Every structure is written in C-alpha cells, then in structure tokens.
PDB file of C-alpha atoms in Angstrom:
ATOM      1  CA  THR V   1      88.178 119.957 115.516  1.00 92.00           C
ATOM      2  CA  VAL V   2      85.954 121.830 118.072  1.00 91.00           C
ATOM      3  CA  VAL V   3      87.689 120.331 120.882  1.00 92.00           C
ATOM      4  CA  MET V   4      90.957 121.665 119.503  1.00 95.00           C
ATOM      5  CA  ALA V   5      89.419 125.177 118.728  1.00 96.00           C
ATOM      6  CA  MET V   6      88.353 125.372 122.535  1.00 96.00           C
ATOM      7  CA  LEU V   7      91.747 124.259 123.839  1.00 96.00           C
ATOM      8  CA  ILE V   8      93.697 126.799 121.652  1.00 97.00           C
ATOM      9  CA  ALA V   9      90.967 129.461 122.483  1.00 97.00           C
ATOM     10  CA  TRP V  10      91.469 128.781 126.273  1.00 96.00           C
ATOM     11  CA  ALA V  11      95.160 128.840 126.159  1.00 96.00           C
ATOM     12  CA  PHE V  12      95.179 132.206 123.901  1.00 96.00           C
ATOM     13  CA  CYS V  13      92.721 134.061 125.649  1.00 95.00           C
ATOM     14  CA  ASN V  14      94.126 133.231 129.278  1.00 94.00           C
ATOM     15  CA  ARG V  15      97.596 134.232 127.974  1.00 93.00           C
ATOM     16  CA  GLY V  16      95.953 137.559 126.934  1.00 91.00           C
ATOM     17  CA  ARG V  17      94.668 138.167 130.215  1.00 90.00           C
ATOM     18  CA  VAL V  18      97.917 137.099 131.800  1.00 92.00           C
ATOM     19  CA  PRO V  19     100.604 138.077 129.616  1.00 90.00           C
ATOM     20  CA  GLY V  20     103.230 137.229 131.827  1.00 88.00           C
ATOM     21  CA  ASP V  21     102.110 133.249 132.379  1.00 90.00           C
ATOM     22  CA  PRO V  22     103.573 130.561 130.476  1.00 84.00           C
ATOM     23  CA  ARG V  23     101.186 128.112 131.538  1.00 87.00           C
ATOM     24  CA  PHE V  24      99.043 129.165 128.778  1.00 93.00           C
ATOM     25  CA  PRO V  25     100.908 128.762 125.560  1.00 94.00           C
ATOM     26  CA  ARG V  26     100.406 131.540 122.712  1.00 93.00           C
ATOM     27  CA  ARG V  27     101.367 129.254 119.954  1.00 95.00           C
ATOM     28  CA  ALA V  28      99.963 126.122 118.992  1.00 96.00           C
ATOM     29  CA  VAL V  29     101.459 123.548 116.610  1.00 97.00           C
ATOM     30  CA  VAL V  30      98.531 121.060 115.163  1.00 97.00           C
ATOM     31  CA  VAL V  31      99.982 117.862 113.627  1.00 96.00           C
ATOM     32  CA  CYS V  32      98.054 115.496 111.292  1.00 95.00           C
ATOM     33  CA  PRO V  33      98.705 112.472 109.038  1.00 91.00           C
ATOM     34  CA  ASN V  34      97.859 113.700 105.568  1.00 89.00           C
ATOM     35  CA  LEU V  35      97.496 116.646 103.193  1.00 88.00           C
ATOM     36  CA  THR V  36      93.768 116.282 103.099  1.00 86.00           C
ATOM     37  CA  ILE V  37      93.287 116.778 107.025  1.00 91.00           C
ATOM     38  CA  LYS V  38      95.722 119.521 106.966  1.00 93.00           C
ATOM     39  CA  GLU V  39      93.275 121.683 104.776  1.00 93.00           C
ATOM     40  CA  ARG V  40      90.295 120.395 106.976  1.00 93.00           C
ATOM     41  CA  LEU V  41      92.002 121.846 109.937  1.00 96.00           C
ATOM     42  CA  GLN V  42      92.802 125.285 108.528  1.00 96.00           C
ATOM     43  CA  VAL V  43      89.494 126.439 110.530  1.00 96.00           C
ATOM     44  CA  LEU V  44      91.627 126.414 113.584  1.00 97.00           C
ATOM     45  CA  ARG V  45      93.291 129.512 112.363  1.00 95.00           C
ATOM     46  CA  ALA V  46      91.517 132.635 113.628  1.00 93.00           C
ATOM     47  CA  GLY V  47      92.171 134.404 110.331  1.00 92.00           C
ATOM     48  CA  ASP V  48      90.547 131.660 108.430  1.00 93.00           C
ATOM     49  CA  PRO V  49      86.981 132.745 106.605  1.00 94.00           C
ATOM     50  CA  GLU V  50      85.509 129.448 108.149  1.00 94.00           C
ATOM     51  CA  ASN V  51      87.262 129.173 111.218  1.00 95.00           C
ATOM     52  CA  TYR V  52      85.398 127.529 114.183  1.00 95.00           C
ATOM     53  CA  TYR V  53      85.681 130.498 116.569  1.00 96.00           C
ATOM     54  CA  ASP V  54      83.127 132.274 115.041  1.00 94.00           C
ATOM     55  CA  LYS V  55      81.272 129.694 113.517  1.00 93.00           C
ATOM     56  CA  PHE V  56      80.619 127.860 116.945  1.00 93.00           C
ATOM     57  CA  ASP V  57      80.756 131.365 118.894  1.00 94.00           C
ATOM     58  CA  LEU V  58      83.633 129.996 121.192  1.00 94.00           C
ATOM     59  CA  VAL V  59      85.148 133.326 121.962  1.00 93.00           C
ATOM     60  CA  PRO V  60      83.334 136.473 123.336  1.00 92.00           C
ATOM     61  CA  THR V  61      83.864 139.418 121.396  1.00 91.00           C
ATOM     62  CA  ALA V  62      85.910 141.172 123.963  1.00 92.00           C
ATOM     63  CA  LEU V  63      88.156 138.335 123.851  1.00 92.00           C
ATOM     64  CA  ARG V  64      88.551 138.189 120.191  1.00 93.00           C
ATOM     65  CA  PRO V  65      91.836 140.472 120.064  1.00 93.00           C
ATOM     66  CA  GLU V  66      93.514 138.243 122.464  1.00 93.00           C
ATOM     67  CA  LEU V  67      92.737 135.296 120.348  1.00 94.00           C
ATOM     68  CA  ALA V  68      94.270 137.018 117.469  1.00 92.00           C
ATOM     69  CA  LYS V  69      97.435 137.532 119.241  1.00 92.00           C
ATOM     70  CA  GLY V  70      98.221 133.691 119.183  1.00 93.00           C
ATOM     71  CA  LYS V  71      99.699 131.846 116.499  1.00 95.00           C
ATOM     72  CA  VAL V  72      98.620 128.599 114.982  1.00 96.00           C
ATOM     73  CA  LEU V  73     100.670 126.195 112.817  1.00 96.00           C
ATOM     74  CA  VAL V  74      98.723 123.298 110.852  1.00 96.00           C
ATOM     75  CA  THR V  75     101.182 120.890 109.532  1.00 95.00           C
ATOM     76  CA  ASN V  76     101.373 117.171 108.996  1.00 94.00           C
ATOM     77  CA  TRP V  77     103.937 114.631 110.452  1.00 94.00           C
ATOM     78  CA  HIS V  78     106.073 114.584 107.392  1.00 92.00           C
ATOM     79  CA  HIS V  79     107.271 118.036 108.045  1.00 91.00           C
ATOM     80  CA  PHE V  80     109.102 116.313 110.865  1.00 92.00           C
ATOM     81  CA  GLY V  81     111.338 114.187 108.845  1.00 88.00           C
ATOM     82  CA  GLU V  82     115.113 114.917 109.208  1.00 85.00           C
ATOM     83  CA  ALA V  83     116.618 117.374 106.666  1.00 77.00           C
ATOM     84  CA  SER V  84     119.231 115.935 104.355  1.00 67.00           C
ATOM     85  CA  GLU V  85     122.723 116.705 105.442  1.00 62.00           C
ATOM     86  CA  LYS V  86     123.909 117.125 101.927  1.00 61.00           C
ATOM     87  CA  SER V  87     121.204 119.918 101.021  1.00 61.00           C
ATOM     88  CA  GLU V  88     121.410 123.541 100.717  1.00 60.00           C
ATOM     89  CA  GLY V  89     118.687 125.814  99.230  1.00 61.00           C
ATOM     90  CA  GLY V  90     116.436 123.054  98.431  1.00 60.00           C
ATOM     91  CA  LYS V  91     119.017 121.078  96.387  1.00 63.00           C
ATOM     92  CA  SER V  92     121.241 118.516  97.179  1.00 63.00           C
ATOM     93  CA  TYR V  93     125.188 118.667  96.534  1.00 56.00           C
ATOM     94  CA  VAL V  94     127.713 115.846  96.906  1.00 59.00           C
ATOM     95  CA  VAL V  95     130.269 118.499  98.398  1.00 59.00           C
ATOM     96  CA  VAL V  96     127.749 119.393 101.066  1.00 57.00           C
ATOM     97  CA  ASN V  97     127.948 117.946 104.363  1.00 63.00           C
ATOM     98  CA  LYS V  98     126.403 119.951 107.130  1.00 66.00           C
ATOM     99  CA  GLY V  99     125.676 117.338 109.659  1.00 70.00           C
ATOM    100  CA  LYS V 100     122.497 116.551 111.463  1.00 80.00           C
ATOM    101  CA  GLU V 101     120.255 119.359 112.671  1.00 85.00           C
ATOM    102  CA  SER V 102     120.510 120.349 116.129  1.00 89.00           C
ATOM    103  CA  PRO V 103     117.066 120.617 118.069  1.00 90.00           C
ATOM    104  CA  ALA V 104     117.151 124.309 117.837  1.00 91.00           C
ATOM    105  CA  ALA V 105     117.791 124.316 114.119  1.00 90.00           C
ATOM    106  CA  PHE V 106     115.379 121.637 113.596  1.00 91.00           C
ATOM    107  CA  ALA V 107     112.770 123.673 115.750  1.00 91.00           C
ATOM    108  CA  LYS V 108     113.301 126.810 113.662  1.00 92.00           C
ATOM    109  CA  ASN V 109     113.174 125.304 110.556  1.00 90.00           C
ATOM    110  CA  ARG V 110     109.980 123.794 111.228  1.00 92.00           C
ATOM    111  CA  LEU V 111     108.153 126.309 113.348  1.00 93.00           C
ATOM    112  CA  GLY V 112     108.983 129.276 111.116  1.00 91.00           C
ATOM    113  CA  ASP V 113     107.510 132.541 112.593  1.00 89.00           C
ATOM    114  CA  LEU V 114     106.400 130.372 115.535  1.00 90.00           C
ATOM    115  CA  TRP V 115     109.748 130.068 116.607  1.00 91.00           C
ATOM    116  CA  ALA V 116     110.442 131.442 120.143  1.00 87.00           C
ATOM    117  CA  ASP V 117     112.394 130.355 123.265  1.00 81.00           C
ATOM    118  CA  GLU V 118     109.058 129.841 125.220  1.00 87.00           C
ATOM    119  CA  PRO V 119     106.953 126.426 125.481  1.00 92.00           C
ATOM    120  CA  ILE V 120     104.426 125.607 122.819  1.00 94.00           C
ATOM    121  CA  MET V 121     101.238 123.628 122.780  1.00 96.00           C
ATOM    122  CA  VAL V 122     100.947 120.729 120.702  1.00 97.00           C
ATOM    123  CA  LEU V 123      97.779 118.903 119.431  1.00 97.00           C
ATOM    124  CA  ASN V 124      97.929 115.486 117.551  1.00 96.00           C
ATOM    125  CA  ASP V 125      94.989 115.218 115.230  1.00 95.00           C
ATOM    126  CA  GLU V 126      94.421 111.225 114.873  1.00 92.00           C
ATOM    127  CA  GLY V 127      96.735 110.920 117.675  1.00 91.00           C
ATOM    128  CA  HIS V 128      97.123 106.903 117.431  1.00 91.00           C
ATOM    129  CA  HIS V 129      99.683 107.714 114.688  1.00 91.00           C
ATOM    130  CA  ALA V 130     101.907 109.352 117.559  1.00 91.00           C
ATOM    131  CA  TYR V 131     103.372 106.696 119.729  1.00 91.00           C
ATOM    132  CA  ARG V 132     106.853 105.232 120.612  1.00 91.00           C
ATOM    133  CA  PRO V 133     107.007 101.968 118.923  1.00 89.00           C
ATOM    134  CA  ALA V 134     108.376  99.293 121.121  1.00 88.00           C
ATOM    135  CA  PRO V 135     111.761  97.367 119.650  1.00 85.00           C
ATOM    136  CA  VAL V 136     111.188  94.745 117.104  1.00 78.00           C
ATOM    137  CA  ARG V 137     111.676  91.027 118.634  1.00 77.00           C
ATOM    138  CA  GLU V 138     114.076  89.010 116.756  1.00 75.00           C
ATOM    139  CA  ASP V 139     111.310  86.518 115.787  1.00 75.00           C
ATOM    140  CA  GLU V 140     109.083  89.370 114.403  1.00 78.00           C
ATOM    141  CA  LYS V 141     108.626  89.839 110.805  1.00 83.00           C
ATOM    142  CA  LEU V 142     106.746  93.029 109.858  1.00 82.00           C
ATOM    143  CA  THR V 143     104.760  93.720 106.707  1.00 82.00           C
ATOM    144  CA  ALA V 144     105.227  96.562 104.309  1.00 80.00           C
ATOM    145  CA  GLU V 145     102.441  98.457 105.825  1.00 79.00           C
ATOM    146  CA  GLN V 146     103.471  97.659 109.586  1.00 84.00           C
ATOM    147  CA  LYS V 147     107.003  98.993 108.908  1.00 86.00           C
ATOM    148  CA  ALA V 148     105.390 102.140 107.228  1.00 85.00           C
ATOM    149  CA  ASP V 149     103.237 102.791 109.993  1.00 87.00           C
ATOM    150  CA  ARG V 150     106.204 102.373 112.510  1.00 89.00           C
ATOM    151  CA  GLU V 151     108.271 105.094 110.689  1.00 90.00           C
ATOM    152  CA  GLU V 152     105.405 107.287 110.643  1.00 92.00           C
ATOM    153  CA  ALA V 153     104.859 107.012 114.465  1.00 92.00           C
ATOM    154  CA  THR V 154     108.820 107.597 114.900  1.00 92.00           C
ATOM    155  CA  VAL V 155     109.159 110.627 112.649  1.00 93.00           C
ATOM    156  CA  TRP V 156     106.181 112.157 114.265  1.00 94.00           C
ATOM    157  CA  ILE V 157     107.020 111.147 117.946  1.00 94.00           C
ATOM    158  CA  SER V 158     110.875 112.140 117.163  1.00 94.00           C
ATOM    159  CA  GLY V 159     109.676 115.326 115.797  1.00 93.00           C
ATOM    160  CA  MET V 160     107.884 116.234 119.376  1.00 93.00           C
ATOM    161  CA  ASP V 161     110.887 115.177 121.202  1.00 94.00           C
ATOM    162  CA  LYS V 162     113.027 117.726 119.136  1.00 94.00           C
ATOM    163  CA  LEU V 163     110.591 120.462 119.639  1.00 94.00           C
ATOM    164  CA  ASN V 164     110.414 119.905 123.558  1.00 94.00           C
ATOM    165  CA  GLN V 165     114.194 120.046 123.480  1.00 94.00           C
ATOM    166  CA  ALA V 166     114.597 123.098 121.774  1.00 93.00           C
ATOM    167  CA  CYS V 167     111.669 125.269 123.335  1.00 92.00           C
ATOM    168  CA  GLY V 168     109.468 123.120 125.397  1.00 93.00           C
ATOM    169  CA  VAL V 169     106.042 121.297 124.905  1.00 94.00           C
ATOM    170  CA  ALA V 170     103.937 122.973 127.745  1.00 93.00           C
ATOM    171  CA  LEU V 171     101.051 120.573 126.733  1.00 93.00           C
ATOM    172  CA  CYS V 172     100.330 118.084 124.244  1.00 95.00           C
ATOM    173  CA  VAL V 173      96.820 116.510 123.666  1.00 95.00           C
ATOM    174  CA  ASP V 174      96.464 113.413 121.508  1.00 95.00           C
ATOM    175  CA  LEU V 175      93.224 113.029 119.989  1.00 93.00           C
ATOM    176  CA  SER V 176      91.769 110.009 118.319  1.00 90.00           C
ATOM    177  CA  ALA V 177      88.787 108.290 117.698  1.00 84.00           C
ATOM    178  CA  THR V 178      90.944 104.840 117.943  1.00 85.00           C
ATOM    179  CA  PRO V 179      93.527 105.402 120.865  1.00 89.00           C
ATOM    180  CA  PHE V 180      94.887 101.854 120.927  1.00 90.00           C
ATOM    181  CA  TYR V 181      98.109 100.191 119.570  1.00 89.00           C
ATOM    182  CA  ILE V 182      97.893  98.483 116.058  1.00 84.00           C
ATOM    183  CA  ALA V 183      99.838  95.599 114.714  1.00 81.00           C
ATOM    184  CA  GLY V 184     103.125  96.138 114.323  1.00 81.00           C
ATOM    185  CA  SER V 185     103.847  98.407 117.201  1.00 86.00           C
ATOM    186  CA  GLY V 186     105.570  96.293 119.280  1.00 86.00           C
ATOM    187  CA  TYR V 187     102.690  96.318 121.931  1.00 89.00           C
ATOM    188  CA  VAL V 188      99.639  93.957 122.515  1.00 89.00           C
ATOM    189  CA  GLU V 189      97.348  94.743 119.396  1.00 87.00           C
ATOM    190  CA  GLY V 190      94.284  96.632 120.352  1.00 87.00           C
ATOM    191  CA  SER V 191      95.315  97.433 123.674  1.00 91.00           C
ATOM    192  CA  PRO V 192      94.275 101.141 124.808  1.00 91.00           C
ATOM    193  CA  PHE V 193      97.182 103.827 125.244  1.00 92.00           C
ATOM    194  CA  PRO V 194      97.986 104.008 128.588  1.00 92.00           C
ATOM    195  CA  TRP V 195      97.911 107.956 128.857  1.00 91.00           C
ATOM    196  CA  ILE V 196      94.081 108.096 127.714  1.00 89.00           C
ATOM    197  CA  VAL V 197      92.430 110.679 130.141  1.00 88.00           C
ATOM    198  CA  SER V 198      88.895 111.229 128.688  1.00 81.00           C
ATOM    199  CA  ASP V 199      86.689 108.506 126.507  1.00 78.00           C
ATOM    200  CA  PHE V 200      83.641 109.475 124.751  1.00 80.00           C
ATOM    201  CA  SER V 201      82.333 105.985 123.406  1.00 79.00           C
ATOM    202  CA  LEU V 202      81.000 105.800 119.699  1.00 76.00           C
ATOM    203  CA  VAL V 203      77.766 104.602 120.806  1.00 81.00           C
ATOM    204  CA  ASP V 204      77.381 107.593 123.053  1.00 85.00           C
ATOM    205  CA  ALA V 205      78.615 109.917 119.815  1.00 80.00           C
ATOM    206  CA  ILE V 206      76.082 108.351 117.500  1.00 80.00           C
ATOM    207  CA  GLU V 207      72.907 108.765 120.110  1.00 82.00           C
ATOM    208  CA  SER V 208      74.406 112.356 120.709  1.00 80.00           C
ATOM    209  CA  GLY V 209      73.923 113.210 117.195  1.00 73.00           C
ATOM    210  CA  ILE V 210      77.296 114.421 116.702  1.00 71.00           C
ATOM    211  CA  THR V 211      78.666 111.425 114.881  1.00 73.00           C
ATOM    212  CA  LYS V 212      77.989 109.800 111.612  1.00 70.00           C
ATOM    213  CA  ILE V 213      76.376 106.320 111.807  1.00 71.00           C
ATOM    214  CA  PRO V 214      78.573 103.924 110.313  1.00 67.00           C
ATOM    215  CA  ARG V 215      77.236 101.199 107.927  1.00 63.00           C
ATOM    216  CA  LEU V 216      78.910  97.971 107.164  1.00 58.00           C
ATOM    217  CA  PRO V 217      78.457  96.082 103.790  1.00 54.00           C
ATOM    218  CA  ALA V 218      77.283  93.141 105.922  1.00 54.00           C
ATOM    219  CA  ILE V 219      74.742  91.640 103.842  1.00 57.00           C
ATOM    220  CA  ASP V 220      75.840  87.973 102.895  1.00 56.00           C
ATOM    221  CA  ASN V 221      73.797  84.937 102.378  1.00 55.00           C
ATOM    222  CA  THR V 222      77.012  82.692 101.808  1.00 54.00           C
ATOM    223  CA  GLY V 223      76.765  80.913 105.124  1.00 58.00           C
ATOM    224  CA  ARG V 224      80.570  82.414 106.322  1.00 58.00           C
ATOM    225  CA  PRO V 225      80.996  82.873 110.104  1.00 60.00           C
ATOM    226  CA  ASP V 226      81.694  86.795 108.949  1.00 62.00           C
ATOM    227  CA  PRO V 227      79.870  88.463 106.328  1.00 63.00           C
ATOM    228  CA  LYS V 228      82.507  88.537 103.277  1.00 65.00           C
ATOM    229  CA  TYR V 229      83.070  92.455 103.593  1.00 69.00           C
ATOM    230  CA  PHE V 230      83.098  92.769 107.175  1.00 72.00           C
ATOM    231  CA  LYS V 231      86.418  93.311 107.336  1.00 78.00           C
ATOM    232  CA  LEU V 232      86.720  95.311 103.971  1.00 82.00           C
ATOM    233  CA  TRP V 233      90.438  96.144 103.943  1.00 84.00           C
ATOM    234  CA  GLU V 234      91.537  92.580 104.802  1.00 85.00           C
ATOM    235  CA  HIS V 235      89.325  91.079 101.900  1.00 84.00           C
ATOM    236  CA  ILE V 236      90.916  93.745  99.449  1.00 89.00           C
ATOM    237  CA  THR V 237      94.589  92.988 100.491  1.00 87.00           C
ATOM    238  CA  ARG V 238      94.165  89.073 100.901  1.00 86.00           C
ATOM    239  CA  ASP V 239      95.949  87.180  98.171  1.00 86.00           C
ATOM    240  CA  LEU V 240      97.060  90.047  95.877  1.00 87.00           C
ATOM    241  CA  LYS V 241      98.661  88.576  92.675  1.00 87.00           C
ATOM    242  CA  ALA V 242     101.960  89.644  91.258  1.00 82.00           C
ATOM    243  CA  GLY V 243     101.469  93.042  89.874  1.00 88.00           C
ATOM    244  CA  GLU V 244      98.690  94.159  91.807  1.00 91.00           C
ATOM    245  CA  ARG V 245     100.833  95.945  94.528  1.00 87.00           C
ATOM    246  CA  LEU V 246     102.804  99.291  94.344  1.00 87.00           C
ATOM    247  CA  ASN V 247     106.536  99.278  95.355  1.00 81.00           C
ATOM    248  CA  GLY V 248     105.244 100.241  98.883  1.00 70.00           C
ATOM    249  CA  GLY V 249     103.279  97.000  99.326  1.00 79.00           C
ATOM    250  CA  LYS V 250      99.839  98.593  99.077  1.00 85.00           C
ATOM    251  CA  PRO V 251      97.243  97.457  96.441  1.00 91.00           C
ATOM    252  CA  LYS V 252      97.139  99.980  93.355  1.00 93.00           C
ATOM    253  CA  PRO V 253      93.996 101.811  93.130  1.00 93.00           C
ATOM    254  CA  GLY V 254      92.304 100.053  90.447  1.00 94.00           C
ATOM    255  CA  VAL V 255      92.873  96.857  92.210  1.00 94.00           C
ATOM    256  CA  VAL V 256      91.222  98.302  95.413  1.00 94.00           C
ATOM    257  CA  TYR V 257      88.263  99.582  93.282  1.00 95.00           C
ATOM    258  CA  ARG V 258      87.771  96.289  91.786  1.00 93.00           C
ATOM    259  CA  LYS V 259      87.860  94.287  94.867  1.00 91.00           C
ATOM    260  CA  ALA V 260      85.665  96.531  96.781  1.00 91.00           C
ATOM    261  CA  GLU V 261      82.879  97.092  94.262  1.00 91.00           C
ATOM    262  CA  ASP V 262      80.879  94.562  95.118  1.00 87.00           C
ATOM    263  CA  ALA V 263      80.660  95.997  98.951  1.00 85.00           C
ATOM    264  CA  LEU V 264      80.238  99.738  97.424  1.00 89.00           C
ATOM    265  CA  LEU V 265      77.184  98.366  95.358  1.00 88.00           C
ATOM    266  CA  THR V 266      75.698  96.847  98.640  1.00 83.00           C
ATOM    267  CA  LEU V 267      76.176 100.164 100.475  1.00 83.00           C
ATOM    268  CA  VAL V 268      74.726 102.062  97.558  1.00 88.00           C
ATOM    269  CA  GLY V 269      71.690  99.807  97.569  1.00 87.00           C
ATOM    270  CA  GLU V 270      71.097 100.666 101.161  1.00 84.00           C
ATOM    271  CA  TRP V 271      71.432 104.411 100.518  1.00 88.00           C
ATOM    272  CA  LYS V 272      69.132 104.322  97.730  1.00 91.00           C
ATOM    273  CA  GLU V 273      66.624 102.506 100.015  1.00 90.00           C
ATOM    274  CA  ARG V 274      66.969 105.611 102.360  1.00 88.00           C
ATOM    275  CA  PHE V 275      66.553 107.932  99.719  1.00 91.00           C
ATOM    276  CA  ASP V 276      63.198 106.662  98.160  1.00 93.00           C
ATOM    277  CA  GLN V 277      61.837 106.446 101.763  1.00 90.00           C
ATOM    278  CA  ILE V 278      62.686 110.345 102.239  1.00 90.00           C
ATOM    279  CA  ASN V 279      61.240 110.930  98.794  1.00 90.00           C
ATOM    280  CA  ALA V 280      58.019 109.375  99.637  1.00 91.00           C
ATOM    281  CA  ALA V 281      58.111 111.211 103.058  1.00 88.00           C
ATOM    282  CA  THR V 282      54.793 113.139 103.895  1.00 88.00           C
ATOM    283  CA  PRO V 283      55.058 116.706 105.238  1.00 86.00           C
ATOM    284  CA  GLY V 284      56.208 116.587 108.723  1.00 85.00           C
ATOM    285  CA  GLN V 285      58.139 113.393 108.591  1.00 86.00           C
ATOM    286  CA  ASP V 286      61.839 113.360 108.195  1.00 82.00           C
ATOM    287  CA  ARG V 287      63.065 114.321 104.963  1.00 84.00           C
ATOM    288  CA  THR V 288      66.670 114.826 105.645  1.00 84.00           C
ATOM    289  CA  PRO V 289      68.542 113.351 102.894  1.00 85.00           C
ATOM    290  CA  PRO V 290      71.145 110.548 102.971  1.00 85.00           C
ATOM    291  CA  VAL V 291      74.713 111.198 102.552  1.00 85.00           C
ATOM    292  CA  MET V 292      77.199 108.543 101.536  1.00 84.00           C
ATOM    293  CA  ILE V 293      81.043 108.965 102.348  1.00 84.00           C
ATOM    294  CA  ILE V 294      83.640 106.853 100.980  1.00 87.00           C
ATOM    295  CA  VAL V 295      86.881 107.091 103.243  1.00 85.00           C
ATOM    296  CA  CYS V 296      89.678 105.944 101.506  1.00 87.00           C
ATOM    297  CA  ASP V 297      93.350 104.567 102.339  1.00 84.00           C
ATOM    298  CA  ASN V 298      95.184 107.722 100.424  1.00 85.00           C
ATOM    299  CA  THR V 299      94.472 110.500  97.921  1.00 85.00           C
ATOM    300  CA  ASP V 300      95.539 108.025  94.980  1.00 90.00           C
ATOM    301  CA  ILE V 301      92.641 105.701  95.794  1.00 92.00           C
ATOM    302  CA  ALA V 302      90.281 108.550  96.320  1.00 91.00           C
ATOM    303  CA  GLU V 303      90.877 110.089  93.090  1.00 91.00           C
ATOM    304  CA  HIS V 304      90.438 106.486  91.209  1.00 93.00           C
ATOM    305  CA  PHE V 305      87.051 105.866  93.104  1.00 93.00           C
ATOM    306  CA  HIS V 306      85.772 109.794  92.426  1.00 92.00           C
ATOM    307  CA  ARG V 307      86.775 108.950  88.750  1.00 92.00           C
ATOM    308  CA  MET V 308      84.913 105.336  88.602  1.00 92.00           C
ATOM    309  CA  ILE V 309      81.541 106.579  90.206  1.00 91.00           C
ATOM    310  CA  SER V 310      80.890 110.098  88.944  1.00 89.00           C
ATOM    311  CA  GLY V 311      82.740 109.189  85.346  1.00 84.00           C
ATOM    312  CA  ASP V 312      84.626 112.954  85.588  1.00 79.00           C
ATOM    313  CA  GLU V 313      88.068 113.173  84.329  1.00 75.00           C
ATOM    314  CA  ILE V 314      90.347 116.074  85.081  1.00 71.00           C
ATOM    315  CA  ILE V 315      92.103 116.881  81.775  1.00 72.00           C
ATOM    316  CA  GLU V 316      95.184 119.219  81.748  1.00 71.00           C
ATOM    317  CA  ALA V 317      94.451 122.394  79.544  1.00 66.00           C
TER     318      ALA V 317
END
C-alpha cells in the first residue's frame, strides 16, 4: 500500500509541476479482489483522515496542493462485470434491450467523475488475480474453484482492456506477494508471471521487519511425510461429504471451522507460549505482545470464525 501511495504521489505531483505532460496521469484507478481490501485501501485517497501521504510523510508540504488535484478511485474487480443489456435505472425489464456497452460507455459508467479522454494509471492490488487465462484444453477439467478463479481473472483483465480502449492506460502496475500462475490458469502452475520487473523476497521482507513472520501449524507426531496441517486448505477441502459444500463448490463456514479447529488450537498454543514469555520478561527485554491474525477465504467464513472464537453475536435491534 505504501508503494502504491508513492506511485500515486509521483504521478500527481509531477503532473502538477508539468500540467501538460500526459506521461504523469492525474487519475488513478486502484483495483482489488474484495470489499475488505477495498476499505483498507481508502488510505490512498488524499482526503482520507488516515491517508498514507501524511502518515508516512511522503509528500513535501509545498507539493500537497498538487497531490490534492489528482483523483483516486478504489474499487474491486466485480465493478468491471458487464452490465445487463436489459437493465435500466438499476432494474431489469423484458422489453429493454440496449445491447452491449461500448468501451466509452463502459469507462464512463465505471470511472464516474474520473472519466476524461486522457490516459489513467491503474494499480492492481493482489495482481496475481489479473491475468489473461490460456484456453482450456479439451482433456482438461476444471474444479468449481478453478472456474471461479478464471472468471475473476477474465472479468478483471477485460475491464482493463475496455478502459484502455476508451481513454488509454498510461501505466499499469501489478502488486502481489505471489506473482505466479495458479492451477487452472492454463499455464504451468507456480510459474512466475513473465512481466515481473521487481522482486523483494519474503525472507528479505521478514528480516527487514516489514512483513509478519508466518507461522504454520506443523507440529505433528503421526509420522506422515508432510505435517497434517502444512497445506491446511487442502486438508479442509479434501473428502467433503454431501451437504458440506455451498452451491459454488466451496465448503460451508461451519465445516471450515470444524476441520481447521485442531490447527487453530496448535497455533493458539504457540501464541500462548509467546504471551507467557512476554509477561515474564524483565525490564529492558522485549515486551512486544504477540498478535495472531487469522486470514479466511471469504467474509462469511471470517464472521463464523470470529463468532466461534469470541463468543460474540450480532443481534439486529
């Protein structure tokens, strides 16, 4: 997010100093995969109270007015889906048939007050979701999850294409901690994207103190070649019974929690051990409290985990 803020500041402030130079876009579209990240990325808007330009002192005071002249739209990839040809005023009608949106209409409807006839800057957060899938082979069968990943990638990259046709994309930057093809993409799984231009390894990031240290529930005395929970999501989705999946093929939140609970307890044990060490620390020793972050596949699963762990219930008044 800091890197994105720096890119936006670079473009907007340079454009302010050289108003007629289109090399520096004055409009930025930040695309992300879900609503949670969308809310988190509002700090890229200069008017946000928690904006990163102030928090990290990215822009000198003299250039702040130039930064404020630019516009930032933070949205998720769903925003680039095709509008229904039978919709009008937010409702669908049988008698309406407007045909497909032209690239210009698409751009105007999606960009809102960012629309103009000059190129924009696009920043793709979690950019490994934005790729052009290869054709499916005749002998290839995709799972429901792989089909969903393909649809997301297709909608995402098609939206970029339409914006480029309508007003142009001066600069497009993908940001990702995992810049490689996934299963079902049509490419060799795990192969890196060919357009990588900068790589900062996870080990370097951890040693620099800017990335959380990953913990895996790898304690296992069963004698298995791999610890039982080393690939936790595979463990959760393996051998699901009838009724344990949602219509889209993914496991139900309650099923995810049940199958992940042992792994969660293992991690909690490590957290508790570290918590006790911190409490027993003497003056001068590190007393930074441990923080445990649980990342879930979607908001429904996250809400279920929160409810089960905290015991809190949200009751509508």
